[in-house]
Coordinates of C-alpha atoms in Angstrom, one line a residue:
M1 CA -23.3 12.5 9.8
K2 CA -21.6 15.8 10.6
K3 CA -18.9 13.9 12.4
N4 CA -18.2 11.7 9.4
A5 CA -18.2 14.7 7.0
V6 CA -15.5 16.3 9.2
I7 CA -13.5 13.1 9.1
V8 CA -13.7 12.9 5.4
F9 CA -12.8 16.6 4.9
V10 CA -9.7 16.3 7.2
T11 CA -8.6 13.1 5.5
V12 CA -8.9 14.6 2.0
L13 CA -6.9 17.6 3.2
I14 CA -4.2 15.3 4.4
L15 CA -4.1 13.4 1.2
N16 CA -4.0 16.6 -0.9
F17 CA -1.2 18.0 1.3
S18 CA 0.7 14.7 0.8
V19 CA 0.5 15.0 -3.0
A20 CA 1.7 18.5 -2.9
N21 CA 4.6 17.6 -0.6
A22 CA 5.3 14.1 -2.1
H23 CA 9.1 14.2 -1.8
E24 CA 9.1 15.2 1.9
T25 CA 6.3 12.8 2.7
L26 CA 8.0 9.8 1.1
L27 CA 11.2 10.6 3.0
D28 CA 9.3 10.8 6.3
R29 CA 7.4 7.6 5.6
E30 CA 10.6 5.8 4.6
S31 CA 12.1 6.9 7.9
L32 CA 9.1 5.6 9.8
K33 CA 9.2 2.3 7.9
N34 CA 12.9 1.8 8.8
S35 CA 11.9 2.0 12.4
G36 CA 9.3 -0.7 11.9
I37 CA 6.1 1.2 11.4
D38 CA 4.1 1.6 8.2
F39 CA 0.6 2.8 7.4
D40 CA -2.0 3.2 4.7
V41 CA -4.8 5.8 4.5
S42 CA -7.6 5.7 2.0
V43 CA -11.0 7.4 1.5
T44 CA -13.7 5.9 -0.8
Q45 CA -16.7 7.9 -1.8
I46 CA -19.6 6.6 -3.9
Y47 CA -22.7 8.1 -5.5
Q48 CA -25.1 5.4 -6.6
N49 CA -28.6 5.6 -8.1
N50 CA -31.2 3.1 -9.2
V51 CA -32.4 4.6 -12.5
R52 CA -34.8 1.8 -13.6
G53 CA -36.8 -1.0 -12.0
G54 CA -36.2 -2.3 -8.5
L55 CA -38.2 -1.1 -5.6
S56 CA -38.0 2.7 -6.4
T57 CA -36.2 5.1 -8.6
H58 CA -37.1 8.2 -6.6
N59 CA -35.9 7.4 -3.1
H60 CA -32.7 9.4 -2.3
R61 CA -31.8 7.5 0.8
G62 CA -28.4 5.9 0.7
R63 CA -27.3 7.3 -2.7
Y64 CA -24.2 8.9 -1.2
S65 CA -22.0 6.6 0.8
G66 CA -18.4 6.1 1.7
R67 CA -15.7 4.9 4.0
Y68 CA -12.3 5.7 5.2
D69 CA -9.6 3.1 6.2
F70 CA -6.5 3.7 8.3
E71 CA -4.2 0.7 8.5
L72 CA -1.2 0.4 10.7
Y73 CA 1.6 -2.2 10.4
F74 CA 4.2 -2.9 13.2
D75 CA 7.2 -5.0 12.3
G76 CA 7.7 -7.2 15.3
Q77 CA 11.4 -7.8 14.6
K78 CA 12.4 -4.2 14.3
I79 CA 10.4 -3.0 17.3
F80 CA 10.4 -6.0 19.7
G81 CA 13.1 -8.3 18.3
L82 CA 10.5 -11.0 17.4
E83 CA 11.6 -12.5 14.1
N84 CA 8.9 -13.0 11.4
S85 CA 6.2 -11.3 13.4
L86 CA 3.7 -8.6 12.5
F87 CA 1.2 -6.5 14.5
Y88 CA -1.7 -5.1 12.4
M89 CA -4.6 -2.7 13.1
H90 CA -7.3 -1.7 10.7
N91 CA -9.5 1.2 11.6
R92 CA -12.6 2.1 9.5
G93 CA -15.4 4.6 9.5
S94 CA -18.4 4.8 7.1
W95 CA -21.4 6.9 6.5
T96 CA -25.1 6.7 5.6
D97 CA -27.3 3.6 5.7
A98 CA -25.9 0.1 5.8
G99 CA -26.4 -1.4 2.3
G100 CA -26.7 2.0 0.6
I101 CA -29.6 2.2 -1.8
D102 CA -30.3 -1.5 -1.6
G103 CA -33.0 -1.7 1.0
T104 CA -35.0 1.3 -0.3
S105 CA -34.4 1.3 -4.0
V106 CA -33.2 -2.1 -5.4
G107 CA -34.1 -5.0 -3.0
S108 CA -31.2 -7.2 -4.1
I109 CA -30.2 -10.3 -2.2
F110 CA -26.5 -9.7 -3.1
G111 CA -26.3 -6.0 -2.2
V112 CA -25.3 -3.5 -4.8
N113 CA -22.8 -1.6 -2.6
A114 CA -20.3 -3.7 -0.7
N115 CA -18.8 -0.5 0.8
A116 CA -21.9 0.6 2.7
F117 CA -21.3 -0.4 6.3
G118 CA -23.7 2.1 7.9
D119 CA -23.2 5.3 9.8
R120 CA -20.1 4.6 11.9
A121 CA -17.5 7.2 13.0
F122 CA -14.7 4.9 14.0
D123 CA -14.3 1.1 14.5
I124 CA -11.3 -1.0 15.0
V125 CA -12.4 -3.8 12.6
E126 CA -9.1 -5.8 12.7
L127 CA -6.5 -6.1 15.4
W128 CA -4.2 -9.1 15.2
Y129 CA -0.8 -10.6 15.8
Q130 CA 1.0 -12.8 13.2
Q131 CA 3.9 -15.1 13.8
G132 CA 5.8 -16.9 11.1
F133 CA 7.7 -20.2 11.6
N134 CA 10.2 -22.2 9.5
D135 CA 11.1 -19.2 7.2
N136 CA 7.4 -18.2 7.1
K137 CA 6.3 -21.5 5.5
F138 CA 3.8 -21.7 8.4
I139 CA 2.0 -18.5 9.6
L140 CA -0.2 -18.3 12.6
R141 CA -2.5 -15.3 12.9
L142 CA -4.8 -14.6 15.9
G143 CA -6.9 -11.7 17.2
K144 CA -9.8 -9.8 15.7
L145 CA -9.8 -11.1 12.1
D146 CA -11.4 -10.6 8.7
L147 CA -11.7 -14.1 7.3
T148 CA -12.3 -13.0 3.7
G149 CA -8.6 -12.5 2.8
G150 CA -5.2 -11.5 3.9
F151 CA -2.8 -14.4 2.8
E152 CA -0.9 -14.8 -0.4
C153 CA 0.7 -17.6 -2.4
K154 CA 3.2 -16.5 -5.0
G155 CA 1.6 -13.0 -4.9
C156 CA -2.0 -14.3 -5.5
P157 CA -4.7 -13.5 -2.8
V158 CA -5.8 -16.7 -1.1
S159 CA -7.5 -17.8 2.2
F160 CA -10.3 -17.5 2.3
D161 CA -12.3 -17.1 -1.0
G162 CA -9.6 -14.9 -2.5
S163 CA -9.6 -13.7 -6.1
S164 CA -7.1 -11.6 -8.1
F165 CA -9.8 -9.9 -10.1
A166 CA -13.0 -9.9 -7.9
N167 CA -12.1 -9.3 -4.3
N168 CA -11.8 -5.6 -3.6
E169 CA -14.9 -3.4 -3.3
T170 CA -12.8 -0.2 -3.2
A171 CA -11.0 -0.8 -6.5
Q172 CA -12.9 -3.6 -8.4
F173 CA -16.6 -4.6 -8.5
M174 CA -19.1 -2.9 -6.1
N175 CA -21.7 -5.7 -6.1
G176 CA -21.3 -7.9 -3.1
A177 CA -21.7 -11.1 -5.2
L178 CA -18.6 -10.1 -7.1
V179 CA -16.5 -9.4 -4.0
N180 CA -17.1 -12.7 -2.0
N181 CA -19.1 -15.9 -2.5
P182 CA -22.5 -15.3 -0.8
T183 CA -23.1 -19.0 0.0
I184 CA -20.3 -18.8 2.5
P185 CA -21.7 -17.5 5.8
F186 CA -18.6 -15.5 6.8
P187 CA -19.2 -14.0 10.3
D188 CA -18.5 -10.3 11.0
N189 CA -14.9 -9.5 12.0
G190 CA -14.3 -11.0 15.4
L191 CA -12.0 -13.1 17.5
G192 CA -10.4 -16.0 15.8
I193 CA -7.2 -17.8 14.7
I194 CA -5.9 -18.9 11.3
G195 CA -3.0 -21.2 10.3
H196 CA -1.6 -20.9 6.8
Y197 CA 0.9 -23.5 5.6
N198 CA 2.9 -22.9 2.4
P199 CA 5.5 -25.7 2.2
V200 CA 6.3 -25.2 -1.4
E201 CA 6.1 -22.1 -3.6
W202 CA 3.0 -23.3 -5.6
W203 CA 0.8 -25.0 -3.0
Y204 CA -0.8 -23.9 0.3
I205 CA -3.4 -25.1 2.8
S206 CA -5.1 -22.9 5.4
A207 CA -7.6 -23.4 8.2
G208 CA -9.3 -20.9 10.5
I209 CA -11.9 -20.7 13.3
A210 CA -13.7 -17.6 14.5
D211 CA -16.6 -16.4 16.6
A212 CA -19.7 -17.0 14.5
Q213 CA -21.8 -14.4 16.3
A214 CA -19.2 -11.6 16.0
D215 CA -20.1 -7.9 15.5
F216 CA -17.4 -5.7 14.0
R217 CA -18.6 -2.8 16.1
E218 CA -17.5 -4.6 19.3
T219 CA -14.1 -5.8 20.6
G220 CA -15.2 -9.5 20.1
F221 CA -14.8 -10.7 23.7
N222 CA -18.5 -10.4 24.6
T223 CA -19.8 -12.6 21.8
A224 CA -16.9 -15.0 21.9
F225 CA -16.9 -15.7 25.6
H226 CA -20.4 -14.8 26.9
D227 CA -22.7 -15.8 24.2
E228 CA -23.3 -19.4 22.9
D229 CA -20.2 -21.4 22.0
Y230 CA -20.8 -21.0 18.2
F231 CA -17.5 -20.9 16.2
F232 CA -17.4 -20.8 12.4
S233 CA -14.6 -22.8 10.9
I234 CA -13.2 -22.9 7.3
A235 CA -10.4 -24.7 5.5
E236 CA -9.0 -24.0 2.0
T237 CA -6.3 -25.4 -0.2
G238 CA -5.0 -24.4 -3.6
I239 CA -2.3 -24.2 -6.2
V240 CA -0.7 -21.3 -8.1
T241 CA 0.3 -22.2 -11.7
E242 CA 2.3 -20.4 -14.4
I243 CA 1.8 -20.9 -18.1
D244 CA 4.7 -19.7 -20.4
S245 CA 3.9 -17.0 -22.9
A246 CA 5.9 -14.7 -25.2
N247 CA 5.3 -11.8 -22.8
G248 CA 6.0 -13.5 -19.6
P249 CA 4.4 -16.2 -17.4
L250 CA 0.6 -16.3 -17.2
Q251 CA -0.2 -16.8 -13.5
G252 CA -3.3 -18.6 -12.2
A253 CA -4.7 -19.6 -8.8
Y254 CA -7.1 -22.5 -8.2
R255 CA -8.7 -22.7 -4.7
A256 CA -11.1 -25.0 -3.1
G257 CA -12.6 -24.8 0.4
L258 CA -15.0 -26.2 3.0
W259 CA -16.8 -24.4 5.8
Y260 CA -18.8 -25.3 8.9
D261 CA -21.3 -23.2 10.8
P262 CA -22.9 -24.6 14.1
Q263 CA -25.5 -21.9 14.5
P264 CA -29.2 -22.9 14.3
K265 CA -30.8 -21.7 11.1
G266 CA -33.2 -22.6 8.3
H267 CA -34.7 -21.3 5.1
S268 CA -37.2 -18.5 5.0
D269 CA -40.4 -20.6 4.7
M270 CA -39.8 -22.7 7.8
D271 CA -39.6 -22.1 11.5
K272 CA -37.6 -25.2 12.2
R273 CA -33.9 -24.6 12.7
Y274 CA -30.9 -26.9 11.9
R275 CA -27.5 -26.8 13.4
D276 CA -24.1 -27.9 11.9
D277 CA -24.5 -26.3 8.5
T278 CA -21.7 -27.2 6.0
G279 CA -20.8 -26.2 2.4
F280 CA -18.0 -25.9 -0.1
Y281 CA -16.7 -23.4 -2.6
L282 CA -14.3 -22.9 -5.5
S283 CA -12.5 -19.8 -6.6
F284 CA -10.3 -19.7 -9.8
D285 CA -8.5 -16.9 -11.6
Q286 CA -6.1 -17.0 -14.6
M287 CA -4.2 -14.5 -16.6
L288 CA -4.9 -15.1 -20.3
H289 CA -2.7 -12.5 -22.0
R290 CA 0.1 -10.2 -20.9
E291 CA 1.2 -7.1 -22.9
N292 CA 4.7 -7.2 -21.5
A293 CA 6.8 -8.9 -18.9
D294 CA 7.4 -5.7 -16.8
D295 CA 3.9 -5.2 -15.2
Q296 CA 0.4 -6.6 -14.9
Q297 CA -1.1 -5.2 -18.1
G298 CA -3.2 -7.7 -19.9
L299 CA -6.4 -9.8 -19.7
G300 CA -7.4 -12.1 -16.9
T301 CA -10.5 -14.1 -16.0
F302 CA -12.1 -15.4 -12.8
F303 CA -14.7 -18.0 -11.7
R304 CA -16.4 -18.9 -8.5
Y305 CA -18.9 -21.6 -7.4
G306 CA -20.5 -22.2 -4.0
Y307 CA -22.9 -24.7 -2.5
A308 CA -25.0 -24.6 0.8
P309 CA -27.7 -27.1 1.8
S310 CA -31.2 -26.1 1.1
K311 CA -32.7 -27.1 4.4
A312 CA -30.8 -24.4 6.3
N313 CA -30.2 -21.8 3.6
D314 CA -32.1 -19.7 1.1
L315 CA -29.2 -19.4 -1.3
T316 CA -28.1 -22.9 -2.2
N317 CA -26.0 -22.6 -5.4
F318 CA -23.9 -19.7 -6.7
V319 CA -21.8 -19.1 -9.7
S320 CA -19.9 -16.0 -10.9
A321 CA -17.4 -15.3 -13.7
G322 CA -15.8 -12.4 -15.5
L323 CA -12.9 -10.7 -17.1
Q324 CA -10.5 -7.9 -16.3
Y325 CA -8.2 -6.0 -18.6
Q326 CA -5.5 -3.6 -17.2
G327 CA -4.1 -1.1 -19.7
L328 CA -6.6 -1.6 -22.5
L329 CA -6.2 2.0 -23.8
E330 CA -3.0 3.3 -25.2
G331 CA -1.2 5.5 -22.6
R332 CA -3.5 4.3 -19.7
D333 CA -1.4 1.5 -18.3
D334 CA -2.9 1.6 -14.8
D335 CA -6.5 1.8 -15.8
V336 CA -8.6 -1.3 -15.3
L337 CA -11.8 -2.5 -17.1
G338 CA -13.8 -5.2 -15.5
F339 CA -16.9 -7.2 -16.4
G340 CA -18.6 -9.7 -14.2
F341 CA -21.7 -11.9 -14.0
A342 CA -23.1 -13.6 -10.9
K343 CA -26.2 -15.8 -10.3
G344 CA -27.5 -17.1 -7.0
F345 CA -30.1 -20.0 -7.0
L346 CA -32.7 -20.0 -4.3
S347 CA -33.9 -23.0 -2.3
D348 CA -36.9 -24.9 -3.8
K349 CA -38.1 -25.2 -0.2
A350 CA -38.5 -21.4 0.1
K351 CA -40.9 -20.7 -2.8
A352 CA -43.4 -18.8 -0.7
T353 CA -40.8 -16.2 0.1
Y354 CA -38.9 -16.3 -3.3
T355 CA -41.2 -16.4 -6.3
E356 CA -38.3 -16.6 -8.7
D357 CA -35.7 -19.3 -8.8
A358 CA -32.6 -17.0 -8.9
E359 CA -31.2 -13.5 -8.8
S360 CA -28.6 -12.5 -11.4
V361 CA -26.3 -9.5 -11.7
Y362 CA -24.1 -8.1 -14.5
E363 CA -21.6 -5.4 -13.6
I364 CA -19.1 -3.4 -15.7
Y365 CA -16.7 -0.8 -14.4
Y366 CA -13.7 1.2 -15.6
N367 CA -11.2 2.2 -12.9
A368 CA -9.3 5.3 -14.2
Q369 CA -6.2 6.5 -12.4
I370 CA -6.4 10.3 -12.4
L371 CA -3.4 10.9 -10.2
P372 CA -1.1 8.4 -8.4
T373 CA -3.3 8.8 -5.4
V374 CA -6.7 9.3 -7.0
N375 CA -8.9 6.9 -8.9
V376 CA -12.4 7.4 -10.4
T377 CA -14.6 4.5 -11.3
P378 CA -17.9 4.7 -13.1
S379 CA -19.9 1.5 -12.7
L380 CA -23.1 0.0 -14.3
Q381 CA -25.0 -2.9 -12.7
Y382 CA -28.0 -4.7 -14.2
I383 CA -29.9 -6.9 -11.6
V384 CA -32.3 -9.5 -12.9
H385 CA -35.1 -10.4 -10.5
P386 CA -33.9 -8.4 -7.5
G387 CA -34.7 -10.3 -4.3
A388 CA -35.9 -13.2 -6.5
I389 CA -39.4 -11.7 -6.5
N390 CA -41.3 -11.6 -9.7
S391 CA -43.2 -8.4 -8.8
V392 CA -39.9 -6.4 -8.6
G393 CA -38.7 -5.2 -12.0
N394 CA -35.1 -5.7 -13.2
A395 CA -33.0 -2.9 -11.9
T396 CA -30.4 -0.7 -13.5
V397 CA -27.9 0.9 -11.1
L398 CA -25.4 3.6 -12.0
A399 CA -22.5 4.6 -9.7
V400 CA -19.4 6.7 -9.5
R401 CA -16.7 5.8 -7.0
V402 CA -13.9 8.1 -6.1
S403 CA -10.9 6.6 -4.2
L404 CA -8.1 8.5 -2.6
A405 CA -5.1 6.6 -1.2
F406 CA -1.9 7.6 0.6

C-alpha cells in the first residue's frame, strides 16, 4: 500500500507540474511525437461507500481505491520504417482490494467498481504489435491483448462489445455491467491475435482469438503454452450510420457478435461441467440530438443485449440501456451527465444458489471537468437484489471519482 501511495503521489506531482508548465510540456511532447513516440498518463482515484442495504454499511474495506495508467505508442514507420505499423504498451497499477467494496459491503454479481483491480504496484497489461494492410482497411494486431475494445469505425469504438456511451470506467459508468456485457466471458488480458477488416467507411468485421486462461499479472506465455489448449474466440460485425439533422449528422453504431469458450464450466447448482460454450451479443448506440456541428455536445443513447446457455452459465440473459448528455448546463460544454440501467437474468437451473431471478442496477453520474486535466465525477448506484439473493437488501452506493490525465 505504501508503494502505491508513493506512485500516486509522484504521478500527481508530475501532472501538477505539467499543468503549471503547459506550454513547455506541449512543445516537448510534440517534439517527442514527431520522432515517433507518444504517451498518455492518468490517475483515477475513487471513494465509494454503501450507505443502505447490501451486505454491510459499516465495513470500511475497499472504500478507497484507484489506479494509474501509463500508455506508450511507438510509430513503426517513423522509428523502424514499417508503414502503417504501431507498437503499444499499457502499464497499470492499482490499490486496495479487487472489487473494492463489492465483496464486503454490496455482494453484487456485476461489481460496483470496475476500476478495482486489487493491490498491484505495476503490471504490463497490454503489449502488442499492429500492422495495417491495404491503406489500413485490414489491421492485424497480436501480442498481449485486451479484447474489450481498441478498434474504431468512423470514430465509433467497436470490436469487441464497444459503446460510445458505456465503455470507459475511468470517465463514464463505474458499475461493471455498464462497462461491458457480463454474459461475454472475456478472459483476462493475455496472448492473442485480432483481425479487423473495414473495407468501406460504414461497415466492419472483426475476429479474435486469445488465451482463455490468461492472467493479466503474467506475461501470458505460461498459460498460453503450458496449460490446457483453451482459446477463447470472438467475432463481431457492425455498421455505422449517420442521420441528417439541423445541427450536423447524428452518428450511430450497431454491432452484433458471437463468442466461443472451450473451457469446462457449469452453473452453480451442478458439479457437471460442459465444454464448448457459445453465446451472442448486441451493442447499439445512437446520437439523438446535437447542439451544434462543431463538437459532441448533445444527447445520445445506448443499448446492449447478451445471451449465454443456462447449462454452463449462471447469467443467461442480460440487457442494459441508458442516456448520455454532454454540455447540458450552460457554459459547461465538456461536462457529461449519464444515466444507465442494467439487468441480468439468472439460470432457472441454479435456483438453490440464486433465490431471485435477476439482479438490476441503476446508475447516474455527472462528470465535471474542473481543469483541462482534472475531472470530478459523483456517482449514485441503486442495486436491486444484490447477488440475486432475497435475504440481501437493495443497496444504495455513493461514490466520487477524481481523474487526472496528462
